[in-house]
CSV table of C-alpha atoms and ligand atoms in Angstrom, one decimal:
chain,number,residue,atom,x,y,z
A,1,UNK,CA,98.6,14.2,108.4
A,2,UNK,CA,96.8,15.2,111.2
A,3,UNK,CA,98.2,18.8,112.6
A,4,UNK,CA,96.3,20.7,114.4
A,5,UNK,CA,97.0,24.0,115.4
A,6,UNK,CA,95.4,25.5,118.7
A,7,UNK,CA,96.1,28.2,120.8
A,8,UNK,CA,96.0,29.4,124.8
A,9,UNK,CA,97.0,26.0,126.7
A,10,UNK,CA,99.8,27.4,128.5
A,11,UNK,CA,97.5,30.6,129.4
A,12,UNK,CA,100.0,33.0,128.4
A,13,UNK,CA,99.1,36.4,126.9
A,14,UNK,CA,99.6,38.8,124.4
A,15,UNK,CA,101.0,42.3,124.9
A,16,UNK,CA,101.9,44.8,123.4
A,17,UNK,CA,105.7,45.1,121.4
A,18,UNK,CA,108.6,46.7,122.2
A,19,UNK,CA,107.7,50.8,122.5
A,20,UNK,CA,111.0,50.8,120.1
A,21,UNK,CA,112.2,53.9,122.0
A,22,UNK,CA,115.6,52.3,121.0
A,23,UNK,CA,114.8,52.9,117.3
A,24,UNK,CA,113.9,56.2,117.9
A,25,UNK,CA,117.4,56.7,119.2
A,26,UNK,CA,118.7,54.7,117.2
A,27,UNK,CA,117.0,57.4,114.3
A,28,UNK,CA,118.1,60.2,116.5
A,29,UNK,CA,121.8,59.0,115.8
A,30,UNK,CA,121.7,58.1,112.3
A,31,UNK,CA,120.6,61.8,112.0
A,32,UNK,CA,123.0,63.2,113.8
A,33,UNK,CA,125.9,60.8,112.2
A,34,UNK,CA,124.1,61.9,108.7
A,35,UNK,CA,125.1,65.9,110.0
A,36,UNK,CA,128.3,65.2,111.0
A,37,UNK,CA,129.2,63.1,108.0
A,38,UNK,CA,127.6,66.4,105.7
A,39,UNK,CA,130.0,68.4,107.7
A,40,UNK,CA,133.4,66.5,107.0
A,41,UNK,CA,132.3,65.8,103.8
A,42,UNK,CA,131.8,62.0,104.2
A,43,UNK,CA,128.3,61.9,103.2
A,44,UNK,CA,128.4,58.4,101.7
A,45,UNK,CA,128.9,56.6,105.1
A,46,UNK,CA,125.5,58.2,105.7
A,47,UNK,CA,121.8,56.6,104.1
A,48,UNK,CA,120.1,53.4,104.1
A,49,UNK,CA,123.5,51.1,104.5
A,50,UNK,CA,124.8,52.8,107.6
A,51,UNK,CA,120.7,52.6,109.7
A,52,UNK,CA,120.7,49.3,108.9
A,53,UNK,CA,123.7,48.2,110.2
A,54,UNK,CA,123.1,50.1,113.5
A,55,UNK,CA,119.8,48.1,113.6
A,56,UNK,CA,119.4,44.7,114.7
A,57,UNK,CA,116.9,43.4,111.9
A,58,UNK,CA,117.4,40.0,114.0
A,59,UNK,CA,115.9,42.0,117.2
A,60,UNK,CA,112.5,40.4,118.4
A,61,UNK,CA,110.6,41.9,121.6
A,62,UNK,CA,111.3,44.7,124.7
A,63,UNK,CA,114.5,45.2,125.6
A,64,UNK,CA,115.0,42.1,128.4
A,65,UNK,CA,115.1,42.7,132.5
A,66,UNK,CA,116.1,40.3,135.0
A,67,UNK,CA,112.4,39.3,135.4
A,68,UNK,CA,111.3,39.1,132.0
A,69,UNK,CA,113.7,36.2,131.2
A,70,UNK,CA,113.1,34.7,135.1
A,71,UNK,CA,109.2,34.8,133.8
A,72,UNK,CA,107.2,31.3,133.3
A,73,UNK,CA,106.2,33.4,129.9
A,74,UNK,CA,107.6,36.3,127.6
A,75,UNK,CA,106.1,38.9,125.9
A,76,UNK,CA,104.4,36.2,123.0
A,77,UNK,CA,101.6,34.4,122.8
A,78,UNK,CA,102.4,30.7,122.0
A,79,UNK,CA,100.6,28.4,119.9
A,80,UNK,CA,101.4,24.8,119.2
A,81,UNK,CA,101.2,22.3,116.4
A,82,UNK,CA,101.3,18.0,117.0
A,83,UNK,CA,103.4,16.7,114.3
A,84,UNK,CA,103.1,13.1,114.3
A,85,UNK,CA,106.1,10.5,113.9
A,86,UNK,CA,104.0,9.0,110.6
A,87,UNK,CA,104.7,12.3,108.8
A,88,UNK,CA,108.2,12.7,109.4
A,89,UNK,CA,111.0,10.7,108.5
A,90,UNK,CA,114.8,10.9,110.4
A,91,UNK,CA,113.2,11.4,113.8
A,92,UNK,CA,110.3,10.8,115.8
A,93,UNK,CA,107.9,13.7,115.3
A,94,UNK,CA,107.1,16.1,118.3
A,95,UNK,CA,105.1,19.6,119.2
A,96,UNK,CA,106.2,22.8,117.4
A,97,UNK,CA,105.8,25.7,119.6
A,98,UNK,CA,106.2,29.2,117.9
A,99,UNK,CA,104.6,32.9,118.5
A,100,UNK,CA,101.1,33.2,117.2
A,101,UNK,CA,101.5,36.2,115.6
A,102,UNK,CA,102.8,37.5,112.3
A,103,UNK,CA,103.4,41.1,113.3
A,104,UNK,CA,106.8,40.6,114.0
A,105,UNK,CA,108.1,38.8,110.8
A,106,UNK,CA,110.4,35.5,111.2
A,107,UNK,CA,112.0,34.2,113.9
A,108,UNK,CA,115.0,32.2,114.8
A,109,UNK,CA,114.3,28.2,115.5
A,110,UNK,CA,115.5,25.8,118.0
A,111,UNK,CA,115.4,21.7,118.3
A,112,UNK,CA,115.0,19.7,121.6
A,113,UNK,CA,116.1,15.8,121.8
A,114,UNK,CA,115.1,14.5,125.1
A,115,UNK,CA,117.8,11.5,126.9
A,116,UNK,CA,117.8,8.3,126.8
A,117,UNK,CA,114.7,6.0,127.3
A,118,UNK,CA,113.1,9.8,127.6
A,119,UNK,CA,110.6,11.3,125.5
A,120,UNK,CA,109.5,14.7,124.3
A,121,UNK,CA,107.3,15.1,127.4
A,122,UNK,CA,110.9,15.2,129.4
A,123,UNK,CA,111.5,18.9,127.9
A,124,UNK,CA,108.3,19.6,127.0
A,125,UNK,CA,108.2,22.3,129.6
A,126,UNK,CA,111.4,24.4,127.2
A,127,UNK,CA,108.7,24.6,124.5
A,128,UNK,CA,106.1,27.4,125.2
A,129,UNK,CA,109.1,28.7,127.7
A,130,UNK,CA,111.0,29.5,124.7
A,131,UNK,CA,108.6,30.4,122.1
A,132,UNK,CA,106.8,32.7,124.1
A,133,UNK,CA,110.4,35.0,124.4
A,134,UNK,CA,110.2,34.9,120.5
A,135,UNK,CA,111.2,31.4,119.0
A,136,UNK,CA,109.7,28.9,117.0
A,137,UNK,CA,110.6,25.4,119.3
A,138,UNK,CA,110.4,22.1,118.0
A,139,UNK,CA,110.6,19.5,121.0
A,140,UNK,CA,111.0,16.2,119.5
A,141,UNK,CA,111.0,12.5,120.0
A,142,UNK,CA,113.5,10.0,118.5
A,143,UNK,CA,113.2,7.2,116.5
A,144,UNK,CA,114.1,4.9,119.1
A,145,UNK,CA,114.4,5.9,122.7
A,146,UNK,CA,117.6,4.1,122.7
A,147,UNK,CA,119.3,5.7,120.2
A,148,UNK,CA,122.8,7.1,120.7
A,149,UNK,CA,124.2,10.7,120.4
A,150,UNK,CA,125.5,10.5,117.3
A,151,UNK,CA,122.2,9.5,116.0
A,152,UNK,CA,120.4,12.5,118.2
A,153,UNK,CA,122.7,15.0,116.5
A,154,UNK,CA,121.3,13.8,112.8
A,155,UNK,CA,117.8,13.8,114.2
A,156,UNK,CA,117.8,17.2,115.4
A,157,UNK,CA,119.4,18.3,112.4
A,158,UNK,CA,116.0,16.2,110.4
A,159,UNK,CA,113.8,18.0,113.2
A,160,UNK,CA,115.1,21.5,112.0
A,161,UNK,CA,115.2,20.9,107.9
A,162,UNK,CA,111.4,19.3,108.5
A,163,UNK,CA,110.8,22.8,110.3
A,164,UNK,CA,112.4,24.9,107.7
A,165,UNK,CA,110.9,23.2,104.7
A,166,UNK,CA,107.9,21.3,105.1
A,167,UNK,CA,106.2,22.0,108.4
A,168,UNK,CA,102.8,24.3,108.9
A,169,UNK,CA,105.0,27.4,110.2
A,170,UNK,CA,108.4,27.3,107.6
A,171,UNK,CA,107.2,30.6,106.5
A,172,UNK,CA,107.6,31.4,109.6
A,173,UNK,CA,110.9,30.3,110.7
A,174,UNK,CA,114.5,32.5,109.6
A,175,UNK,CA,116.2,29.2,108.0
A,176,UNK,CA,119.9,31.2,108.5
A,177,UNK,CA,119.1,31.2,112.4
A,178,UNK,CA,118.7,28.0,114.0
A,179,UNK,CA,120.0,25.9,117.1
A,180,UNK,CA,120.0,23.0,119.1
A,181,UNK,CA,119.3,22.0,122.3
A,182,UNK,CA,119.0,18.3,124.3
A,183,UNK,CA,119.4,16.5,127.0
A,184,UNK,CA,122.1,14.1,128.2
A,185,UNK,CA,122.6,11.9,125.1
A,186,UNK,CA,120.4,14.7,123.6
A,187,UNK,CA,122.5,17.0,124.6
A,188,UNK,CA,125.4,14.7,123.7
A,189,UNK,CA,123.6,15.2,120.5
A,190,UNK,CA,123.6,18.4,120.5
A,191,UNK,CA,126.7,18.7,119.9
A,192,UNK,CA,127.1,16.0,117.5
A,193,UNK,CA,124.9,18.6,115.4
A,194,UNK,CA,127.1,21.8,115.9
A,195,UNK,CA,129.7,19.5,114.9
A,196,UNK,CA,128.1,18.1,111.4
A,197,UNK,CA,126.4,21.6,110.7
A,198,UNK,CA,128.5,24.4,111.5
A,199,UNK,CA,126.0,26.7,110.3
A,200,UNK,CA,124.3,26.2,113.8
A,201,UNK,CA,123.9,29.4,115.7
A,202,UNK,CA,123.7,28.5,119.6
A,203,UNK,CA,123.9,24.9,121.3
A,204,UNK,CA,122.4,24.1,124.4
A,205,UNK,CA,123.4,20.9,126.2
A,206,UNK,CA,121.6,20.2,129.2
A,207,UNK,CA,123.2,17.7,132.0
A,208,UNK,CA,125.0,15.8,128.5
A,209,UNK,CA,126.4,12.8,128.4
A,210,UNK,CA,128.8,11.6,125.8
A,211,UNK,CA,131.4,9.0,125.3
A,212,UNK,CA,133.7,11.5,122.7
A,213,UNK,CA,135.0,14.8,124.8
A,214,UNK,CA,136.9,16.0,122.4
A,215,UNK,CA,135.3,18.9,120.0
A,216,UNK,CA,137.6,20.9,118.3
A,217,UNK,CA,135.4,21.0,114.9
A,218,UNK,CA,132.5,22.8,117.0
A,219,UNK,CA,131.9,26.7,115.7
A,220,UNK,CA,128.6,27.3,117.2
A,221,UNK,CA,128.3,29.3,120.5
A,222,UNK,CA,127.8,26.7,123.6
A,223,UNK,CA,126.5,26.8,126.4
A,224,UNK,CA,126.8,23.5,128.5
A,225,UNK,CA,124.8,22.9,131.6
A,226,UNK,CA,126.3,20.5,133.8
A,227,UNK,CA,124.1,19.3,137.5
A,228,UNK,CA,126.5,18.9,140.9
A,229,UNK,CA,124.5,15.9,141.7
A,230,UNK,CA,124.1,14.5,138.4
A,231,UNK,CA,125.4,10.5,139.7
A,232,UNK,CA,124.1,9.2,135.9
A,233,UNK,CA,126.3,11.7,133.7
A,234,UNK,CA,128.9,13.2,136.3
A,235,UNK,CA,129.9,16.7,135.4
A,236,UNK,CA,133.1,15.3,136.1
A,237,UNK,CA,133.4,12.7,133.0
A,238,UNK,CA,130.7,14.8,131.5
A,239,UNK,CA,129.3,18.0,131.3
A,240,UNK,CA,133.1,19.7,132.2
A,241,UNK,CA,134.9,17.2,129.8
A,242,UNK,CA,132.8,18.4,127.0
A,243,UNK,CA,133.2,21.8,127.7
A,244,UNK,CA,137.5,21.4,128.0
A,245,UNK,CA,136.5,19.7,124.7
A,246,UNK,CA,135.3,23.1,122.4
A,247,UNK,CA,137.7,24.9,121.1
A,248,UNK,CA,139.2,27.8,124.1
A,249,UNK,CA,138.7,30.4,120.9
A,250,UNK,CA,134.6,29.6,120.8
A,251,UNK,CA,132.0,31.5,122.6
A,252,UNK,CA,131.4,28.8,124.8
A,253,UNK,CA,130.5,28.7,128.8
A,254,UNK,CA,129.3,26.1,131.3
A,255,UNK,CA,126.8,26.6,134.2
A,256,UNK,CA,127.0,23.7,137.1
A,257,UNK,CA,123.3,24.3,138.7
A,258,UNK,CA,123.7,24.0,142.4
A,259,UNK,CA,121.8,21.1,144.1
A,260,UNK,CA,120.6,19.5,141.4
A,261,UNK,CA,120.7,16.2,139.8
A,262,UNK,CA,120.9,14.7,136.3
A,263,UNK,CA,116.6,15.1,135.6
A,264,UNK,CA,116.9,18.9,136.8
A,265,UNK,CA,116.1,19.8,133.0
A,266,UNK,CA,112.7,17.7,132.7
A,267,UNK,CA,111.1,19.9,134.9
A,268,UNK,CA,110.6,24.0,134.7
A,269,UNK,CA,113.6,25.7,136.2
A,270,UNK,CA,114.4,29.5,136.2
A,271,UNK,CA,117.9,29.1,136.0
A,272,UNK,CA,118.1,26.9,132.9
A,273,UNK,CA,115.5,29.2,131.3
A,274,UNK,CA,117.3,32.5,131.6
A,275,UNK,CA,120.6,31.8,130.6
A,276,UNK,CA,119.3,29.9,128.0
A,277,UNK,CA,117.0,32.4,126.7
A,278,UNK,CA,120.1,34.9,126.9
A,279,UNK,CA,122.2,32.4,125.0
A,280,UNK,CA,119.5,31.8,121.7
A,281,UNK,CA,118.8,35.6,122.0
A,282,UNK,CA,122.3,37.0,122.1
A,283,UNK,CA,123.5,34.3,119.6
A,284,UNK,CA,120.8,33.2,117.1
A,285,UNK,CA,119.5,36.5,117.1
A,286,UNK,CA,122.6,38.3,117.7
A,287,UNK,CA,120.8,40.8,119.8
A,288,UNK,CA,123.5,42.5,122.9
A,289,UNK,CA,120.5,43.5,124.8
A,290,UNK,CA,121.4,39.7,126.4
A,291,UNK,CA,124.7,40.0,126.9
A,292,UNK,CA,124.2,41.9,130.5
A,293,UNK,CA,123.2,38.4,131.6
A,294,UNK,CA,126.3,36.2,130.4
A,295,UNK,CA,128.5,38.9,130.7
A,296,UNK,CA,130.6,39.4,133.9
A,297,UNK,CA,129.3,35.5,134.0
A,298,UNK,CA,127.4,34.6,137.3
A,299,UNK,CA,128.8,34.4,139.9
A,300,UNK,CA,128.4,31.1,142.2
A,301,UNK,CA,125.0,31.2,144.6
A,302,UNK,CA,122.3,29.3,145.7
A,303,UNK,CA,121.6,28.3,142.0
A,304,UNK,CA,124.6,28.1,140.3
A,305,UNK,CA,127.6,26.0,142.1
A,306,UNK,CA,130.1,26.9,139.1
A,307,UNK,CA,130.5,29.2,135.8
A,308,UNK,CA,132.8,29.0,133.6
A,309,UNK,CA,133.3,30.5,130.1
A,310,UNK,CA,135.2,33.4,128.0
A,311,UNK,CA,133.7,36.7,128.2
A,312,UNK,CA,133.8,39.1,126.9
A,313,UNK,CA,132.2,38.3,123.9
A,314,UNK,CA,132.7,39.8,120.4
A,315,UNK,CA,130.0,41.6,120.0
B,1,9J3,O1,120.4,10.3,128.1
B,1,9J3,C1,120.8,9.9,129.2
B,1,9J3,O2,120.1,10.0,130.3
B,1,9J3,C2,122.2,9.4,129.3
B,1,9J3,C3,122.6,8.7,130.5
B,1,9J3,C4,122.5,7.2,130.5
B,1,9J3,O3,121.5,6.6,130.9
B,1,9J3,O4,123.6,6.6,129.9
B,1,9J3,C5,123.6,5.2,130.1
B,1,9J3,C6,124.2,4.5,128.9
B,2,ZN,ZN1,132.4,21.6,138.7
């Protein structure tokens, strides 16, 4: 089929990796954990077993700042690969974005379903967005652009199996760390997916719309996105619905942007981006350097017209 990779569209840069003064402390520690444990005598805490689990191996990039996750790009370089809908089957082919290198192992993977009558070009712009932080992105298009949520959940799940297992880049993608993202009935499908494959690490529903609220099957970390001017899929019979819906035990949350409307998410926006980013990093790739971000949650301001959710986390 005809895939083509190719690089520097989205004129992003590479530089260099994380310093990794944190594993230097982190090695600083170990040592001094290693001592102590000599001195009491409990010397098999110490070794391989005990760095390791003080050590993210999930970690990718520089510890994040306010303005690296607000940034049109993160610290990768981003290239891009045209899967067509002839070479799939179970959904309707799309564009995998994912970091160019190979210096930094695997990574965790995300799939996008645009709405209804929408295609991939509608959240086109979460593609590079997202890789470039340190994802491998697959923004799709459906069979149909009619098709329902139900059916968006099962294609995502096809996007993310074709990703894992047959694409160009499955070497390069963590199969154990993957999540879901959509809007409206995409993100209706979105959790249709969480529901069916529990396995899911983060969901991401952007302004969704679905007929079913109720989700007490969902395990996977949520974060829900509702607009205050969304007039096509009301937070109100919506976006909040759906968040009531999860189970009050999940790490869930909900973000209502402030003077928006139900298309806010087919277009860049900072505010969808960082807390998203946050979400995928702190949950996919269970790294805590995120959590200052969803945790106190944001307050209201002139982006955000509501938060809810259940910090603190477990970290
Ligand atoms: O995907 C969407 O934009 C769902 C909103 C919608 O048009 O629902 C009408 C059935
Ligand atoms: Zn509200």
């Amino acid at each position: 089929m005809h895939q083509h990779p190719h690089t520097g569209t989205d004129g992003s840069t590479a530089r260099p990796l994380a310093s990794r003064a944190g594993r230097r402390r982190t090695g600083r520690l170990a040592g001094l954990a290693a001592a102590l444990a000599a001195v009491v005598g409990l010397t098999t805490l110490s070794g391989p077993g005990a760095h390791a689990a003080a050590d993210n191996p999930y970690e990718r990039g520089p510890a994040p700042t306010e303005s690296s996750i607000e940034a049109l790009r993160g610290p990768y370089a981003v290239s891009d690969i045209s899967v067509s809908s002839l070479s799939v089957t179970g959904f309707g082919g799309g564009t995998i974005y994912y970091p160019t290198s190979t210096a930094d192992g695997t990574f965790g993977a995300i799939a996008v379903s645009p709405g209804f009558t929408a295609y991939e070009s509608s959240i086109a712009w979460l593609g590079p967005r997202l890789a470039s932080q340190g994802f491998v992105v697959f923004t799709i298009d459906t069979n149909t652009t009619l098709d329902q949520p139900a059916s968006r959940g099962d294609q995502l799940l096809a996007a993310l199996d074709y990703l894992t297992q047959r694409s160009a880049v499955r070497g390069r993608v963590d199969s154990s760390r993957l999540g879901v993202m959509g809007h409206s009935m995409g993100g209706g499908g979105s959790l249709e997916a969480a529901k069916d494959r529990p396995s899911l690490q983060a969901a991401i529903p952007l302004t969704p719309w679905n007929l079913d609220k109720t989700w007490p099957e969902v395990r996977t970390p949520t974060l829900i996105f509702g607009a205050d001017g969304d007039t096509i899929a009301p937070v109100a019979t919506h976006a909040e619905p759906l968040y009531s819906g999860l189970p009050s035990s999940l790490d869930r949350a909900y973000l209502e942007l402030n003077n928006a409307t139900h298309f806010t998410p087919n277009t860049s926006n900072t505010t969808i981006a960082k807390y998203s980013i946050s979400w995928l990093k702190r949950f996919i790739d269970n790294d805590t350097r995120y959590e200052q971000f969803l945790c106190p949650l944001p307050r209201p301001s002139l982006t955000i017209e509501e938060s809810r959710g259940n910090c603190p986390h477990t970290s």
